[in-house]
mmCIF file of C-alpha atoms in Angstrom:
data_model
loop_
_atom_site.group_PDB
_atom_site.id
_atom_site.type_symbol
_atom_site.label_atom_id
_atom_site.label_comp_id
_atom_site.label_asym_id
_atom_site.label_seq_id
_atom_site.Cartn_x
_atom_site.Cartn_y
_atom_site.Cartn_z
ATOM 1 C CA MET A 575 -20.716 6.657 -10.988
ATOM 2 C CA THR A 576 -17.140 5.484 -11.408
ATOM 3 C CA THR A 577 -15.328 8.039 -9.251
ATOM 4 C CA LEU A 578 -16.075 9.909 -6.075
ATOM 5 C CA PRO A 579 -16.014 13.731 -6.064
ATOM 6 C CA ASP A 580 -12.479 13.549 -4.594
ATOM 7 C CA GLY A 581 -11.296 11.493 -7.595
ATOM 8 C CA ARG A 582 -11.027 8.081 -5.952
ATOM 9 C CA PRO A 583 -12.472 5.137 -7.875
ATOM 10 C CA VAL A 584 -15.728 3.729 -6.533
ATOM 11 C CA PRO A 585 -15.201 0.068 -5.619
ATOM 12 C CA LEU A 586 -17.448 -2.377 -7.426
ATOM 13 C CA MET A 587 -20.660 -3.160 -5.560
ATOM 14 C CA THR A 588 -21.564 -6.210 -7.642
ATOM 15 C CA GLY A 589 -19.847 -8.572 -10.019
ATOM 16 C CA ASP A 590 -17.124 -11.151 -10.067
ATOM 17 C CA GLU A 591 -14.777 -11.595 -7.140
ATOM 18 C CA ARG A 592 -11.441 -10.687 -8.784
ATOM 19 C CA PRO A 593 -12.554 -7.335 -10.232
ATOM 20 C CA MET A 594 -14.235 -6.540 -6.910
ATOM 21 C CA LEU A 595 -11.079 -7.282 -4.884
ATOM 22 C CA ASP A 596 -8.943 -5.309 -7.351
ATOM 23 C CA SER A 597 -11.342 -2.363 -7.166
ATOM 24 C CA TRP A 598 -11.256 -2.299 -3.354
ATOM 25 C CA LEU A 599 -7.472 -2.403 -3.354
ATOM 26 C CA ASP A 600 -7.372 0.435 -5.907
ATOM 27 C CA PHE A 601 -9.798 2.440 -3.750
ATOM 28 C CA HIS A 602 -7.539 2.082 -0.708
ATOM 29 C CA ARG A 603 -4.430 2.922 -2.724
ATOM 30 C CA ALA A 604 -6.147 6.084 -3.964
ATOM 31 C CA THR A 605 -7.161 6.926 -0.390
ATOM 32 C CA LEU A 606 -3.524 6.831 0.746
ATOM 33 C CA GLU A 607 -2.513 9.093 -2.116
ATOM 34 C CA LEU A 608 -5.363 11.489 -1.303
ATOM 35 C CA LYS A 609 -4.163 11.693 2.313
ATOM 36 C CA CYS A 610 -0.827 13.026 1.026
ATOM 37 C CA ALA A 611 -2.270 15.395 -1.598
ATOM 38 C CA GLY A 612 -1.444 19.058 -1.185
ATOM 39 C CA LEU A 613 1.212 18.514 1.484
ATOM 40 C CA ASP A 614 4.857 19.470 1.132
ATOM 41 C CA ASP A 615 7.881 17.365 2.062
ATOM 42 C CA THR A 616 8.125 18.921 5.501
ATOM 43 C CA GLN A 617 4.499 18.151 6.302
ATOM 44 C CA VAL A 618 4.617 14.498 5.182
ATOM 45 C CA ARG A 619 7.700 14.014 7.379
ATOM 46 C CA ARG A 620 5.881 15.294 10.460
ATOM 47 C CA ALA A 621 5.242 12.705 13.164
ATOM 48 C CA SER A 622 2.041 14.442 14.159
ATOM 49 C CA ALA A 623 0.502 11.898 16.548
ATOM 50 C CA GLU A 624 3.031 11.813 19.358
ATOM 51 C CA PRO A 625 4.480 9.722 20.879
ATOM 52 C CA SER A 626 4.356 7.719 17.623
ATOM 53 C CA SER A 627 7.097 8.420 15.096
ATOM 54 C CA LEU A 628 4.806 7.411 12.211
ATOM 55 C CA THR A 629 4.678 9.809 9.243
ATOM 56 C CA LEU A 630 2.709 9.966 5.999
ATOM 57 C CA LEU A 631 5.958 9.677 4.056
ATOM 58 C CA GLY A 632 6.870 6.605 6.079
ATOM 59 C CA LEU A 633 3.462 5.087 5.325
ATOM 60 C CA VAL A 634 3.923 5.577 1.574
ATOM 61 C CA GLN A 635 7.357 3.966 1.744
ATOM 62 C CA HIS A 636 6.089 1.129 3.938
ATOM 63 C CA LEU A 637 3.240 0.345 1.560
ATOM 64 C CA ALA A 638 5.689 0.257 -1.359
ATOM 65 C CA VAL A 639 7.613 -2.378 0.634
ATOM 66 C CA VAL A 640 4.342 -4.240 1.295
ATOM 67 C CA GLU A 641 3.429 -4.219 -2.403
ATOM 68 C CA ARG A 642 6.887 -5.554 -3.337
ATOM 69 C CA ASN A 643 6.889 -8.225 -0.657
ATOM 70 C CA TRP A 644 3.468 -9.701 -1.313
ATOM 71 C CA PHE A 645 3.333 -9.561 -5.093
ATOM 72 C CA GLN A 646 6.952 -10.080 -6.063
ATOM 73 C CA ARG A 647 8.513 -12.078 -3.255
ATOM 74 C CA VAL A 648 5.534 -14.113 -2.003
ATOM 75 C CA PHE A 649 3.191 -14.513 -4.958
ATOM 76 C CA ALA A 650 5.720 -14.548 -7.828
ATOM 77 C CA GLY A 651 8.591 -16.089 -5.833
ATOM 78 C CA LEU A 652 11.097 -13.497 -7.043
ATOM 79 C CA ASP A 653 14.307 -12.729 -5.196
ATOM 80 C CA VAL A 654 14.155 -8.934 -5.268
ATOM 81 C CA PRO A 655 16.333 -6.596 -3.220
ATOM 82 C CA PRO A 656 14.866 -4.451 -0.457
ATOM 83 C CA LEU A 657 13.592 -1.031 -1.480
ATOM 84 C CA TYR A 658 15.134 0.788 1.466
ATOM 85 C CA THR A 659 18.012 0.224 3.876
ATOM 86 C CA GLU A 660 15.536 -0.155 6.738
ATOM 87 C CA GLU A 661 13.358 -3.141 5.861
ATOM 88 C CA THR A 662 9.929 -1.825 6.920
ATOM 89 C CA GLY A 663 10.194 1.393 4.892
ATOM 90 C CA TYR A 664 9.186 3.619 7.786
ATOM 91 C CA ALA A 665 12.614 5.250 8.234
ATOM 92 C CA LEU A 666 13.014 8.570 6.448
ATOM 93 C CA ASP A 667 15.975 9.506 4.272
ATOM 94 C CA PRO A 668 16.647 13.257 4.314
ATOM 95 C CA ASP A 669 17.189 13.173 0.546
ATOM 96 C CA ARG A 670 13.938 11.350 -0.325
ATOM 97 C CA GLY A 671 10.818 13.436 -0.658
ATOM 98 C CA LEU A 672 7.192 12.615 -1.310
ATOM 99 C CA ASP A 673 7.431 12.757 -5.112
ATOM 100 C CA GLU A 674 10.185 10.133 -5.147
ATOM 101 C CA ALA A 675 8.426 7.929 -2.590
ATOM 102 C CA LEU A 676 5.164 8.074 -4.557
ATOM 103 C CA ALA A 677 7.021 7.184 -7.768
ATOM 104 C CA VAL A 678 8.560 4.122 -6.104
ATOM 105 C CA TRP A 679 5.172 3.149 -4.647
ATOM 106 C CA ARG A 680 3.459 3.512 -8.036
ATOM 107 C CA ARG A 681 6.192 1.431 -9.669
ATOM 108 C CA GLU A 682 5.650 -1.352 -7.130
ATOM 109 C CA ILE A 683 1.887 -1.247 -7.740
ATOM 110 C CA ALA A 684 2.446 -1.492 -11.508
ATOM 111 C CA ARG A 685 4.815 -4.446 -11.084
ATOM 112 C CA GLY A 686 2.297 -6.246 -8.870
ATOM 113 C CA ARG A 687 -0.429 -5.705 -11.441
ATOM 114 C CA GLU A 688 1.839 -7.060 -14.144
ATOM 115 C CA LEU A 689 2.669 -10.200 -12.137
ATOM 116 C CA THR A 690 -0.962 -10.949 -11.276
ATOM 117 C CA ALA A 691 -2.595 -10.071 -14.603
ATOM 118 C CA GLY A 692 -4.584 -13.014 -15.893
ATOM 119 C CA ARG A 693 -3.805 -15.101 -12.829
ATOM 120 C CA SER A 694 -6.474 -17.001 -10.941
ATOM 121 C CA LEU A 695 -7.415 -16.099 -7.396
ATOM 122 C CA ASP A 696 -6.611 -19.731 -6.595
ATOM 123 C CA ASP A 697 -3.014 -19.482 -7.891
ATOM 124 C CA THR A 698 -0.541 -19.625 -5.039
ATOM 125 C CA GLY A 699 2.783 -18.372 -3.821
ATOM 126 C CA ARG A 700 4.789 -19.067 -0.687
ATOM 127 C CA MET A 701 5.622 -16.912 2.299
ATOM 128 C CA ALA A 702 9.224 -15.879 1.744
ATOM 129 C CA ASP A 703 10.406 -15.610 5.334
ATOM 130 C CA GLY A 704 9.370 -14.898 8.895
ATOM 131 C CA PRO A 705 7.471 -17.154 11.262
ATOM 132 C CA MET A 706 5.243 -18.491 8.469
ATOM 133 C CA ALA A 707 8.022 -19.046 5.903
ATOM 134 C CA GLY A 708 7.118 -21.674 3.347
ATOM 135 C CA LEU A 709 3.358 -21.560 3.891
ATOM 136 C CA GLU A 710 1.310 -21.445 0.718
ATOM 137 C CA VAL A 711 -1.045 -18.506 0.133
ATOM 138 C CA SER A 712 -3.481 -17.860 -2.687
ATOM 139 C CA LEU A 713 -3.680 -14.678 -4.714
ATOM 140 C CA ARG A 714 -7.129 -14.232 -3.140
ATOM 141 C CA TRP A 715 -5.517 -14.241 0.324
ATOM 142 C CA VAL A 716 -2.823 -11.763 -0.794
ATOM 143 C CA LEU A 717 -5.408 -9.334 -2.205
ATOM 144 C CA ILE A 718 -7.568 -9.551 0.926
ATOM 145 C CA HIS A 719 -4.504 -9.053 3.115
ATOM 146 C CA LEU A 720 -3.441 -5.972 1.145
ATOM 147 C CA ILE A 721 -6.941 -4.491 1.383
ATOM 148 C CA GLU A 722 -6.751 -4.989 5.163
ATOM 149 C CA GLU A 723 -3.230 -3.553 5.340
ATOM 150 C CA TYR A 724 -4.183 -0.431 3.395
ATOM 151 C CA ALA A 725 -7.429 0.037 5.345
ATOM 152 C CA ARG A 726 -5.550 -0.116 8.655
ATOM 153 C CA HIS A 727 -2.821 2.261 7.501
ATOM 154 C CA ASN A 728 -5.341 4.636 5.938
ATOM 155 C CA GLY A 729 -6.825 4.967 9.419
ATOM 156 C CA HIS A 730 -3.375 6.007 10.616
ATOM 157 C CA ALA A 731 -3.118 8.399 7.667
ATOM 158 C CA ASP A 732 -6.473 9.962 8.658
ATOM 159 C CA ILE A 733 -5.134 10.818 12.101
ATOM 160 C CA LEU A 734 -1.768 12.051 10.812
ATOM 161 C CA ARG A 735 -3.378 14.280 8.176
ATOM 162 C CA GLU A 736 -5.857 15.786 10.608
ATOM 163 C CA ARG A 737 -3.048 16.608 13.028
ATOM 164 C CA ILE A 738 -0.923 18.133 10.250
ATOM 165 C CA ASP A 739 -3.443 20.564 8.765
ATOM 166 C CA GLY A 740 -6.916 19.774 10.068
ATOM 167 C CA VAL A 741 -8.100 17.985 6.918
ATOM 168 C CA THR A 742 -10.542 15.200 7.752
ATOM 169 C CA GLY A 743 -12.605 12.685 5.834
ATOM 170 C CA ALA A 744 -11.936 10.327 2.943
#
């Protein structure tokens, strides 16, 4: 079995560490996309778990920022511009809908894959800024951190989606 009935890839249960980490990250990426499936632009903009202003669209944008930061800025050491005017990606632009946000997110995922292809889990990058600026991190650490980041935000997405239209699970 390589995919679940909902289309998400089944993470590897055995095997080498790098393919396993990549498969878990892909699973969580697919989970985020599934949480947005079938919703229109109005629904993904809905802050449905008051008093939080968090939205599914904001989560997609935020995770595009996360992908860019960790793979391009930290791991590859590239000086890339921010994706959005608000640095976290949570702020919504009235002219940006889900299709555009997903395209940006997918582009950032593809760029991260390109930059890490063939690289060792022990290869390192440096934190670009913030309180830990300059600290060295391995690709292994980056992948584990992204799995954690997606898992946490997919929990948020579960709650948002259920409040929007009652859909639960996955």
